[in-house]
Coordinates of C-alpha atoms and ligand atoms in Angstrom, one line a residue:
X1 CA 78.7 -58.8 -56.6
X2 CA 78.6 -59.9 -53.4
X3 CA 80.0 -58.4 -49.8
X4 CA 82.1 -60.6 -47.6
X5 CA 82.6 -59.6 -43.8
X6 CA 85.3 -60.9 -41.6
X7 CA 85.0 -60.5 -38.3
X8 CA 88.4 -60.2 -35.5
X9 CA 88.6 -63.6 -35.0
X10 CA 89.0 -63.9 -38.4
X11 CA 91.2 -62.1 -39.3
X12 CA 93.3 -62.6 -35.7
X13 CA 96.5 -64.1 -36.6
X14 CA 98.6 -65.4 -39.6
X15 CA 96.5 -68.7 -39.5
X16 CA 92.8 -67.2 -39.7
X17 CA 93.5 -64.6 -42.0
X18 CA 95.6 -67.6 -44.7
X19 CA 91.9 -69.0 -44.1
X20 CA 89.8 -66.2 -44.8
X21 CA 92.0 -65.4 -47.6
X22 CA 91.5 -69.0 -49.2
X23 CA 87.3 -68.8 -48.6
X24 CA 87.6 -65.3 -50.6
X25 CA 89.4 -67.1 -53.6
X26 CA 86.5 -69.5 -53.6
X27 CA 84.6 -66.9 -54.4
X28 CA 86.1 -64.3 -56.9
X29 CA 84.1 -65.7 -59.3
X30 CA 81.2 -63.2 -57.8
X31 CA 83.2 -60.2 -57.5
X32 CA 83.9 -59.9 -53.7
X33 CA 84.3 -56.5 -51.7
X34 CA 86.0 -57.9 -48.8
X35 CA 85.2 -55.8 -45.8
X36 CA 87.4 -56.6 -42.6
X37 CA 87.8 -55.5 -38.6
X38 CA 90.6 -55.2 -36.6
X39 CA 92.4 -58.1 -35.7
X40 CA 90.6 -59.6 -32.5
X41 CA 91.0 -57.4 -29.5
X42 CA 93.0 -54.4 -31.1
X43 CA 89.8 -51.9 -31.2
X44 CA 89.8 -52.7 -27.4
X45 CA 93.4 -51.5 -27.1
X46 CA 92.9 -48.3 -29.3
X47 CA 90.4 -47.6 -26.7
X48 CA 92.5 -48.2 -24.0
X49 CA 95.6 -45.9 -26.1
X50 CA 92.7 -43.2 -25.9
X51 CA 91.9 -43.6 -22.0
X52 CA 95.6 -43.3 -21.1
X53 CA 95.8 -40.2 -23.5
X54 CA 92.8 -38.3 -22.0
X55 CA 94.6 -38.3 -18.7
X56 CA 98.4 -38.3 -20.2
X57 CA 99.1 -41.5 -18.9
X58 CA 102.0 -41.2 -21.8
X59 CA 104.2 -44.2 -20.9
X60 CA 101.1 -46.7 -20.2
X61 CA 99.6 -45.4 -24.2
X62 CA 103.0 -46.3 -25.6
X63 CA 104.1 -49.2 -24.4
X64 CA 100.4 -50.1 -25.7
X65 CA 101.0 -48.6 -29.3
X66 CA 104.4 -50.3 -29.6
X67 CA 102.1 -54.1 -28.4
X68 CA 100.2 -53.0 -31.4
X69 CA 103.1 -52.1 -33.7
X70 CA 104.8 -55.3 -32.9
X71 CA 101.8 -57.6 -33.3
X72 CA 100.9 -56.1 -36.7
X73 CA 104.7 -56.1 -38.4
X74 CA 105.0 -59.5 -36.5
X75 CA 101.5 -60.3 -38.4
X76 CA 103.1 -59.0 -41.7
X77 CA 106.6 -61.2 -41.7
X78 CA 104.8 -64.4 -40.8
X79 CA 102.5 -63.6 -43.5
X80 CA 104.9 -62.4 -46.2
X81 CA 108.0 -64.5 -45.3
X82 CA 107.9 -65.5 -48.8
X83 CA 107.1 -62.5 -50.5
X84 CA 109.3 -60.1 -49.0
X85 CA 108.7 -57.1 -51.5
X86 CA 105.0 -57.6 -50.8
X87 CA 106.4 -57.7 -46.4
X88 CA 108.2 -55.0 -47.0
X89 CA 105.1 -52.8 -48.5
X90 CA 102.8 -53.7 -45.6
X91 CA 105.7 -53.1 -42.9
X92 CA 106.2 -49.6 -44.5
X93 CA 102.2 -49.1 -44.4
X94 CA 101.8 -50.3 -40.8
X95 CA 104.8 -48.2 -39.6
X96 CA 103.3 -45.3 -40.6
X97 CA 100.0 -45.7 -39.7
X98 CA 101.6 -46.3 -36.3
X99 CA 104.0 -43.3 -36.4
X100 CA 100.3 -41.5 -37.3
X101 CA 99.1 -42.9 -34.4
X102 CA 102.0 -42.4 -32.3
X103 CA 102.3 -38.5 -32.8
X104 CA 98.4 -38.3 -32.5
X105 CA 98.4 -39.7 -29.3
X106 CA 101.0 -37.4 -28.7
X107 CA 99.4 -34.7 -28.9
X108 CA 96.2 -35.6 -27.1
X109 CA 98.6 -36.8 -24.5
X110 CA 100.1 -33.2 -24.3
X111 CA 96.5 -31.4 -24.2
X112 CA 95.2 -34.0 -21.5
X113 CA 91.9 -33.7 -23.4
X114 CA 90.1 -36.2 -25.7
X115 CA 87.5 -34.8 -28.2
X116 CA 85.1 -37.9 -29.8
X117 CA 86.4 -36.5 -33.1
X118 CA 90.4 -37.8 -31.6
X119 CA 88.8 -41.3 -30.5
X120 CA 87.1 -41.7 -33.2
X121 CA 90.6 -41.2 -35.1
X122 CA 92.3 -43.4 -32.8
X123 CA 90.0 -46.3 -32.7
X124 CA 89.8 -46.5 -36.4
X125 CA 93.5 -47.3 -37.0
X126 CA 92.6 -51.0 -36.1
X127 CA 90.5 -51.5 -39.5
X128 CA 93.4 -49.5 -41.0
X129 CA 96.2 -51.6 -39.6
X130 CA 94.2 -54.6 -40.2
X131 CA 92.7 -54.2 -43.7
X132 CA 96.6 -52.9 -45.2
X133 CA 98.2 -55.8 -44.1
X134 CA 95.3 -58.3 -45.7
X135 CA 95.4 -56.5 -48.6
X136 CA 99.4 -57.0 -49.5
X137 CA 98.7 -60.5 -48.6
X138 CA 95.9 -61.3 -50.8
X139 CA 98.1 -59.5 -54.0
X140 CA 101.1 -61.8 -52.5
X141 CA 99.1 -64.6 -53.2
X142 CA 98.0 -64.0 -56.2
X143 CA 94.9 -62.4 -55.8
X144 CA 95.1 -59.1 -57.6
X145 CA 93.1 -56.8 -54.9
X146 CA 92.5 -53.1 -54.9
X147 CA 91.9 -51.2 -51.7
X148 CA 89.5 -48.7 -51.3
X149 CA 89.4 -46.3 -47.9
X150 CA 86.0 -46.5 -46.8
X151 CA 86.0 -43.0 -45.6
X152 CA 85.6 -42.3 -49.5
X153 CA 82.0 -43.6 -49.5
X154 CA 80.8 -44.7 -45.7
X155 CA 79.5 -41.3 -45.0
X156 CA 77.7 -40.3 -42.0
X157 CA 76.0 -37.5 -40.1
X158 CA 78.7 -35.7 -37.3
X159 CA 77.9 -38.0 -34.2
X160 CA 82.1 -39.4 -34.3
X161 CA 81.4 -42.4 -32.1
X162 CA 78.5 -43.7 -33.5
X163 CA 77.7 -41.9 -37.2
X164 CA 74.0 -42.3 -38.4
X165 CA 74.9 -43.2 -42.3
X166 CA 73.6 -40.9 -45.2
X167 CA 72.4 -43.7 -47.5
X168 CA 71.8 -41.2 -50.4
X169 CA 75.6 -40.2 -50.5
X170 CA 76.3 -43.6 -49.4
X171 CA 74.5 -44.9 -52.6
X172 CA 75.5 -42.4 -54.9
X173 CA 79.9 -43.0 -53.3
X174 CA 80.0 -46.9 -53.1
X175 CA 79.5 -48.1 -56.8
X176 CA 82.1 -45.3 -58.2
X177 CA 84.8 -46.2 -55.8
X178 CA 84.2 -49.7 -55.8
X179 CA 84.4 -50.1 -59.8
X180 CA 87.6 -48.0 -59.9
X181 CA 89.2 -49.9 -57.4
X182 CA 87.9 -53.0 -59.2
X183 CA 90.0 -51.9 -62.3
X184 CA 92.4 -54.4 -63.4
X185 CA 91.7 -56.5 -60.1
X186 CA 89.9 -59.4 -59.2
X187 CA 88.7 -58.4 -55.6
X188 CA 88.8 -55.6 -53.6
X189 CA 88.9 -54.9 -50.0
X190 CA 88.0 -51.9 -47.3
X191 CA 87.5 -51.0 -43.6
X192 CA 84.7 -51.7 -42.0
X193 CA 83.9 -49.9 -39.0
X194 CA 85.3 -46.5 -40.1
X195 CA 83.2 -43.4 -42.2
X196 CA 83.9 -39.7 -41.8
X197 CA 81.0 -37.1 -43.0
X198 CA 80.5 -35.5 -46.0
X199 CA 83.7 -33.0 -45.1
X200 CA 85.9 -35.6 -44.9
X201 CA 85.5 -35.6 -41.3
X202 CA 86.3 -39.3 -39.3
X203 CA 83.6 -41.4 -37.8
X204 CA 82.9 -44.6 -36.9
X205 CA 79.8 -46.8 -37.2
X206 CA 79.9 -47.9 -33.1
X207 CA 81.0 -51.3 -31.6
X208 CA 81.0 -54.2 -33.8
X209 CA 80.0 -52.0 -36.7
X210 CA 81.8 -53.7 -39.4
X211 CA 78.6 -55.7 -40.1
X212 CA 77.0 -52.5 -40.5
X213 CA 79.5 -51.2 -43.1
X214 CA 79.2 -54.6 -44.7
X215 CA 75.4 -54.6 -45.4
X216 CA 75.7 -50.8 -45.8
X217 CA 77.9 -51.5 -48.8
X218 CA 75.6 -54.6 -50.1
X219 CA 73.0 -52.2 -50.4
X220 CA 74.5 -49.5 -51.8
X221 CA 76.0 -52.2 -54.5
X222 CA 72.6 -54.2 -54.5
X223 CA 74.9 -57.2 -54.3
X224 CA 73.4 -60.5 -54.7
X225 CA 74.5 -61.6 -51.2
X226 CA 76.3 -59.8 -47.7
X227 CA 78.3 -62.8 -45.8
X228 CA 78.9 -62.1 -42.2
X229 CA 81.8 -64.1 -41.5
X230 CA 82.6 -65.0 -38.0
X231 CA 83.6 -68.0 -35.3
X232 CA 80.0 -69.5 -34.9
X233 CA 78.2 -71.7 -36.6
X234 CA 75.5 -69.0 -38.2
X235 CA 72.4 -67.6 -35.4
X236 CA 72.2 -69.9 -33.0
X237 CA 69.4 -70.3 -30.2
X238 CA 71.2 -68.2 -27.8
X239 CA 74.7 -67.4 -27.0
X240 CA 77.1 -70.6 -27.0
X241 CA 79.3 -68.8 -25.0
X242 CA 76.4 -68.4 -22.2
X243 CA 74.2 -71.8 -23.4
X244 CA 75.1 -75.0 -23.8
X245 CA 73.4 -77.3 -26.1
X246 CA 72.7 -74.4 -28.9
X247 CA 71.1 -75.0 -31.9
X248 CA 72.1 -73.4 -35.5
X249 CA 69.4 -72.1 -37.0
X250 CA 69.3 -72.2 -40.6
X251 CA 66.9 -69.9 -41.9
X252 CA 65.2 -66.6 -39.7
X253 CA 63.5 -63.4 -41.1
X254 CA 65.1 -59.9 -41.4
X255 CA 62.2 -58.9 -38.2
X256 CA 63.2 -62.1 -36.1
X257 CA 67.2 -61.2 -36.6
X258 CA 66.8 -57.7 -36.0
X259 CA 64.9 -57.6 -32.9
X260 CA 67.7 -60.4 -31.7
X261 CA 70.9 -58.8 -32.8
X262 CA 68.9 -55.3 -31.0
X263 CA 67.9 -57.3 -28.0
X264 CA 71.5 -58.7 -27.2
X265 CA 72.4 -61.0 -29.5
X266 CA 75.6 -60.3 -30.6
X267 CA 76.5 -62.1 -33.8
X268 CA 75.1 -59.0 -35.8
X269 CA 75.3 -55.5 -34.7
X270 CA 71.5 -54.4 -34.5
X271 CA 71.3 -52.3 -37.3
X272 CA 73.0 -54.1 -39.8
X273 CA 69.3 -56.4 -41.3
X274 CA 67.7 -52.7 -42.3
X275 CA 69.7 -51.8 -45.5
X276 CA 70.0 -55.2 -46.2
X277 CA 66.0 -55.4 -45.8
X278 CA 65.4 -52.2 -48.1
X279 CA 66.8 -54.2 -51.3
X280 CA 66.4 -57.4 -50.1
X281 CA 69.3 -59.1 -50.2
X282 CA 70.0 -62.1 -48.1
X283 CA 72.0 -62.3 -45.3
X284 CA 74.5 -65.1 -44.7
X285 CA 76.2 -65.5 -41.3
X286 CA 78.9 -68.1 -41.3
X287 CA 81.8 -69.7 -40.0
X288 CA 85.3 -68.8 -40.9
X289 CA 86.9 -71.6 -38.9
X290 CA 84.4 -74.3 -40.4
X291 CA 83.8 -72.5 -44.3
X292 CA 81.6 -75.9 -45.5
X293 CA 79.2 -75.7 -42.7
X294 CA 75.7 -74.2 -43.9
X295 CA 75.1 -71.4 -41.3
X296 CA 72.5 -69.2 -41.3
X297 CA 70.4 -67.2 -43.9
X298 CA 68.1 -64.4 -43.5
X299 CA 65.2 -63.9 -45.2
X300 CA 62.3 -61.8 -46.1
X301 CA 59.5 -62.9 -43.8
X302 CA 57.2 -64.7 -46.6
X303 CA 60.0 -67.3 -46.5
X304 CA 60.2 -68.3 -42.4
X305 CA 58.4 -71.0 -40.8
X306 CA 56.8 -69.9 -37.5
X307 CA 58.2 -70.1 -34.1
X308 CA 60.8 -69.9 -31.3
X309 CA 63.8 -69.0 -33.0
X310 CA 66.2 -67.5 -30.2
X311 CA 66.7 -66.5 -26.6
X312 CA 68.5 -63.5 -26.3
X313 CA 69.7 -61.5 -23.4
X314 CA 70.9 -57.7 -22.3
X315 CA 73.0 -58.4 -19.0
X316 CA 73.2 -54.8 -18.5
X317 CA 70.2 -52.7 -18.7
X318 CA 69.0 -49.4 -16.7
X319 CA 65.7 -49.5 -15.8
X320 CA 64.4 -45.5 -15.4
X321 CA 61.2 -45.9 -12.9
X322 CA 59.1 -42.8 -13.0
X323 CA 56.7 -42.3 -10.8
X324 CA 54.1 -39.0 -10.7
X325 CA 50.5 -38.4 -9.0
X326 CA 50.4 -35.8 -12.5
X327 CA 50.4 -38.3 -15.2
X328 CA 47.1 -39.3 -13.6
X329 CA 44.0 -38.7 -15.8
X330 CA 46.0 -35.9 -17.8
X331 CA 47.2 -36.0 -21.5
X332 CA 50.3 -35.2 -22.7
X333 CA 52.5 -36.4 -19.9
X334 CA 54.1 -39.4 -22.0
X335 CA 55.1 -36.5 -24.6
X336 CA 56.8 -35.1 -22.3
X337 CA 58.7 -37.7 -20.6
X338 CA 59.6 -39.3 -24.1
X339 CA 60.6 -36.3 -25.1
X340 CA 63.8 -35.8 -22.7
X341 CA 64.8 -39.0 -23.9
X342 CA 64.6 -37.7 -27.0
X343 CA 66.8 -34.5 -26.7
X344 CA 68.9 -36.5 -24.6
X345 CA 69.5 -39.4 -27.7
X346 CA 68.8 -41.9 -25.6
X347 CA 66.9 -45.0 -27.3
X348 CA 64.5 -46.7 -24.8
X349 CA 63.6 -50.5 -25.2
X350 CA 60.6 -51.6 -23.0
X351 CA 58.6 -49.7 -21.7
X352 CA 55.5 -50.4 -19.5
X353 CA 53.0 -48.1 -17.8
X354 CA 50.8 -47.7 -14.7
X355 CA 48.3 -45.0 -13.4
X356 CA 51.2 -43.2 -12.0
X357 CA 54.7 -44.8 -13.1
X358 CA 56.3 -45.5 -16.2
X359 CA 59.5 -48.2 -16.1
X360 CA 61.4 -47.9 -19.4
X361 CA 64.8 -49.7 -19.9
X362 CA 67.7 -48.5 -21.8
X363 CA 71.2 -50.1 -22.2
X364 CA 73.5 -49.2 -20.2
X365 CA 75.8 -48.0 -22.6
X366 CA 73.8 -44.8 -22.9
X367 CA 74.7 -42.0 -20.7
X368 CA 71.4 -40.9 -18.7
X369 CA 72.5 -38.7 -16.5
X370 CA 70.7 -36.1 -18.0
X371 CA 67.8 -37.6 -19.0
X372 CA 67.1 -38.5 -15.0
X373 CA 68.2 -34.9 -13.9
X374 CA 65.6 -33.2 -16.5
X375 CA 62.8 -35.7 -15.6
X376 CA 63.3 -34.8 -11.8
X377 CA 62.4 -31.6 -12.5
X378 CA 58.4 -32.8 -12.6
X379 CA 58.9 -36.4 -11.5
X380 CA 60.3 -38.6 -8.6
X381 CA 62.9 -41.0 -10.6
X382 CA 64.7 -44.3 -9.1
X383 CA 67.0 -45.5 -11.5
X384 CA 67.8 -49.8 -11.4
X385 CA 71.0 -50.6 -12.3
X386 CA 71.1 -54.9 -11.2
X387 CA 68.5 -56.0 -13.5
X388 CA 68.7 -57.7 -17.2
X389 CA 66.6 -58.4 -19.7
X390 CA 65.7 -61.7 -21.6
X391 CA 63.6 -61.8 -24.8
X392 CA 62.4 -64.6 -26.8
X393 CA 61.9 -64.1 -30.4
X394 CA 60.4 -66.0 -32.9
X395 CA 58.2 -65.5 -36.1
X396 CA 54.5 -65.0 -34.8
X397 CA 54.9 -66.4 -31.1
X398 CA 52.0 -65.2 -29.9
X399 CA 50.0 -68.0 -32.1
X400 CA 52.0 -70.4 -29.8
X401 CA 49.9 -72.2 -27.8
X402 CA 50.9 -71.9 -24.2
X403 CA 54.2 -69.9 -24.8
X404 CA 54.1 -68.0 -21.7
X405 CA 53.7 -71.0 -19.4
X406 CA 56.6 -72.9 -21.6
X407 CA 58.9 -69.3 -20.7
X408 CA 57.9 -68.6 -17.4
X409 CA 57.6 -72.2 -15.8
X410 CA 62.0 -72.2 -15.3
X411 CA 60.9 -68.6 -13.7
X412 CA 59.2 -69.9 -10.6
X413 CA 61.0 -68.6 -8.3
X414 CA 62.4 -65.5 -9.6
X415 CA 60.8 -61.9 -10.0
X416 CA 59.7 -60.6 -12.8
X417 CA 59.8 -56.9 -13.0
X418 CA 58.3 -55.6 -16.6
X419 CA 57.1 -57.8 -19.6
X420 CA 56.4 -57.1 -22.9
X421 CA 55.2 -58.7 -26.2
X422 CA 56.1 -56.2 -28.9
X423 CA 53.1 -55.2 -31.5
X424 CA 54.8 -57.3 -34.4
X425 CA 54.9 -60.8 -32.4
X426 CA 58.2 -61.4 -32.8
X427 CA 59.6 -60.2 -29.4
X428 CA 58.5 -61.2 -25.9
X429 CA 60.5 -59.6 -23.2
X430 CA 61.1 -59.1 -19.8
X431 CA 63.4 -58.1 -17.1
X432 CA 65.1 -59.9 -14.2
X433 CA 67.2 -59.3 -12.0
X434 CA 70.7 -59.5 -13.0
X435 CA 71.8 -62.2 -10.9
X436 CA 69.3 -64.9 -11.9
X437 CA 69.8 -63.8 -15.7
X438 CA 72.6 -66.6 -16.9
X439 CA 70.1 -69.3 -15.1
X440 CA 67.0 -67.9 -16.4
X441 CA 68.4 -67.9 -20.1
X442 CA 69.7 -71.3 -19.8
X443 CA 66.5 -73.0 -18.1
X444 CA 64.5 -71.3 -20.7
X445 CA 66.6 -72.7 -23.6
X446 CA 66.0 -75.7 -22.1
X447 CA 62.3 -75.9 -21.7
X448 CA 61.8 -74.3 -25.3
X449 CA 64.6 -76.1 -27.2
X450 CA 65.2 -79.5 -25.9
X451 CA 62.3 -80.4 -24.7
X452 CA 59.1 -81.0 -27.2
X453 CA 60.4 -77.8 -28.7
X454 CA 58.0 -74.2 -29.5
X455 CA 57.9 -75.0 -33.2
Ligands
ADP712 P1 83.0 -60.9 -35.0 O1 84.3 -60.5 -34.4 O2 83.2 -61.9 -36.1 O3 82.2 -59.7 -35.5 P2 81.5 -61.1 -32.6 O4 82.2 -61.6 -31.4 O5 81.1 -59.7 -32.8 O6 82.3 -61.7 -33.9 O7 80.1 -62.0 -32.8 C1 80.2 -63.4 -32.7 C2 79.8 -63.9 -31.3 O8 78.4 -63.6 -31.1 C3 79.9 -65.4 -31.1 O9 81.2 -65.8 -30.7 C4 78.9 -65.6 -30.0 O10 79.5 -65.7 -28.7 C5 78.0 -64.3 -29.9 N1 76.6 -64.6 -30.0 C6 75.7 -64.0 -29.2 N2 74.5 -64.5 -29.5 C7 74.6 -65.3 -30.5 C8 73.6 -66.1 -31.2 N3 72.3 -66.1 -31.0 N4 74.1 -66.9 -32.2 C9 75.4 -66.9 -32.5 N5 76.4 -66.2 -31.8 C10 75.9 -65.4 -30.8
LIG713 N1 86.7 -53.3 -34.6 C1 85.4 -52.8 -34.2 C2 85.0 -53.3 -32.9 O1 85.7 -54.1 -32.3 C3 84.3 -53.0 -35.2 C4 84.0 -54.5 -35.5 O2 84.7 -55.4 -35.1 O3 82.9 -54.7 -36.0 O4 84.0 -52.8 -32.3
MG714 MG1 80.9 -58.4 -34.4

């Protein structure tokens, strides 16, 4: 078996998703759970729906919903126009996922209040929307497809926004569901992005987590492969929509695309590589728009050359600067800090030390307020909010002779606030300020990709 990913751009309009529907044809002979997103920029709108509904902003959260409803049965007839049994099933299943939606946000709308159990039920209809309409199409054109809801077998812990998967019960869900739906059928296809807990209660997996369902279900399947299609060429050296001149990179290890997806790189949402890495299986990411192309695979590390693989960025970090005359000499002050952020949930990136100050950076996605109002109890803190951070990753970089002159040299002029080369040697990072970042990535590219190269 193998898991096939498709991505919002991929599944945006009547054009991508006849596409993606032909590249999973090519490939029913390996049994394909096809595991899709929202169509490209929906997920953004729910999230907008549940904004408006927190403060009963009622009339700007419809005329939203009926955008949404009129994309998707829009989506449905240009799909279906010559299957109209098959158009008339999806419209029926959109409208009342939509009416679902509708009186939800109705509610919420009426209490003025928005629990993360109600977003997490209104950000999920995308997948829902999305998936429903893909799957009538692919039985309209002939591919008999069964549909499994994945909050049947993604299950998670109770954190609705951003659920930590149970990999026991997803293991022990996954295989059952998947072979009933497989019944009769020569593909099936599911949400990513949405779970719910053992209860029954819905979650989601956090932005962009459809990869994370994806390689979630490859694991729990121990599929033979997990393709991440998208609309890129596979990893590439950095961001094409930041660098020009980019470079596919054909082959990287779990550890290199890890730390990039975690340090910024979008493409892969950071924790899809660690089920994937448990059983091994490889990683495909590929282009939907350009299905011959080669793209990228990752690999256990045996198999990956060293090197510079990538430059990747985080435009928007925090950097928490704590400074105290206490932690000199003493023990037991670093437990202490670390632990606030760990009460507080907040997962720290870099971190570097002094005699009397610590600098960590976090993304700035993470709330901190009270991380910074528990550590001022026993600590001056100044919190940074214009800086970024760059990290170049790369298989064993530290055996690269004169790496840090080769990444710095573009730098000359700019200030460099915290460094650091992680223990594993894949990851050297450090922060700039935000400003200079776009610059900075680019002239580093430069110097370490079209130049001799860092090979
Ligand atoms: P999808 O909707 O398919 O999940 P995403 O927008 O989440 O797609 O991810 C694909 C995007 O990731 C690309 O369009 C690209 O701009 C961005 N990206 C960031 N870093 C990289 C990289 N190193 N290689 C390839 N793409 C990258
Ligand atoms: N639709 C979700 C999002 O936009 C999940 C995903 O696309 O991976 O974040
Ligand atoms: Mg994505």
């Amino acid at each position: 078996m193998i898991v096939m990913k498709f991505g919002g751009t991929s599944v945006a309009n009547c054009e991508a998703i006849t596409r993606t529907i032909s590249i999973v044809r090519g490939k029913l002979e390996q049994k394909p759970v096809v595991v899709v997103s929202a169509l490209s920029k929906v997920t953004d709108m729910l999230y907008k729906i549940a904004d408006h509904a927190a403060v009963k902003n009622r009339m700007e959260a419809s005329a939203l919903m009926d955008q949404l409803r009129a994309r998707h049965i829009g989506l449905a007839h240009e799909l279906m126009s010559d299957t109209p049994d098959y158009c008339r099933q999806a419209c029926t299943i959109v409208d009342r996922i939509c009416d679902d939606l509708a009186s939800f946000v109705g509610a919420v709308c009426s209490l003025g209040e928005l629990s993360d159990r109600s977003k997490a039920v209104i950000i999920s209809k995308g997948e829902y929307l999305s998936s429903n309409i893909i799957w009538c199409a692919m039985n309209a054109r002939g591919i008999k497809t069964g549909y499994i809801d994945a909050r049947k077998m993604i299950i998670t812990g109770n954190d609705y926004l951003k659920g930590e998967p149970d990999s026991a019960a997803i293991q022990t869900k996954v295989p059952g569901e998947v072979s009933a739906a497989y019944e009769g059928n020569d593909a099936v296809i599911t949400q990513g992005f949405v779970s719910a807990t053992a209860e029954g209660e819905p979650t989601v997996l956090g932005r962009g987590g459809s990869d994370y369902s994806a390689s979630l279900i490859g694991m729990a399947l121990d599929a033979s492969a997990i393709e991440i299609w998208t609309d890129v060429d596979g990893v590439r050296t950095a961001d094409p929509r930041k660098v020009q001149n980019t470079r596919c990179i054909e082959q990287i290890s779990f550890e290199e695309a890890a730390e990039m997806a975690h340090f910024g790189a979008k493409v892969l949402h950071p924790l899809t590589i660690e089920p994937a890495v448990n059983k091994n299986i490889p990683i495909y990411v590929l282009n939907s728009m350009n299905p011959e192309g080669k793209g990228t695979v990752i690999l256990q590390n045996s198999f990956i050359e060293d090197g510079v693989k990538s430059v990747s960025f985080k435009e928007n970090i925090l950097v928490i600067n704590i400074f105290s005359t206490k932690m000199i000499n003493t023990s037991g002050f670093l437990k202490k800090v670390f632990e606030i952020f760990s009460v507080n949930k907040v997962s720290v990136d870099l971190i570097s030390t002094s005699e009397a100050n610590i600098s960590v950076t976090v993304d700035s996605s993470q709330k901190i307020d009270k991380v910074v109002e528990q550590l001022s109890a026993f600590c001056d803190v100044y919190v940074d909010e214009d800086k970024s951070q760059i990290s170049i990753i790369g298989k064993n970089i530290i055996n690269i002779k004169g790496l840090l002159q080769k990444a710095f040299a573009p730098l000359a002029d700019c200030k460099i606030y915290m460094i650091s080369q992680g223990a594993s040697y894949v990851n050297l990072s450090f922060v700039v300020d935000r400003d200079v970042m776009t610059d900075a990535v680019c002239q580093i590219h430069k110097y370490l990709f079209e130049n001799e190269g860092c090979h």
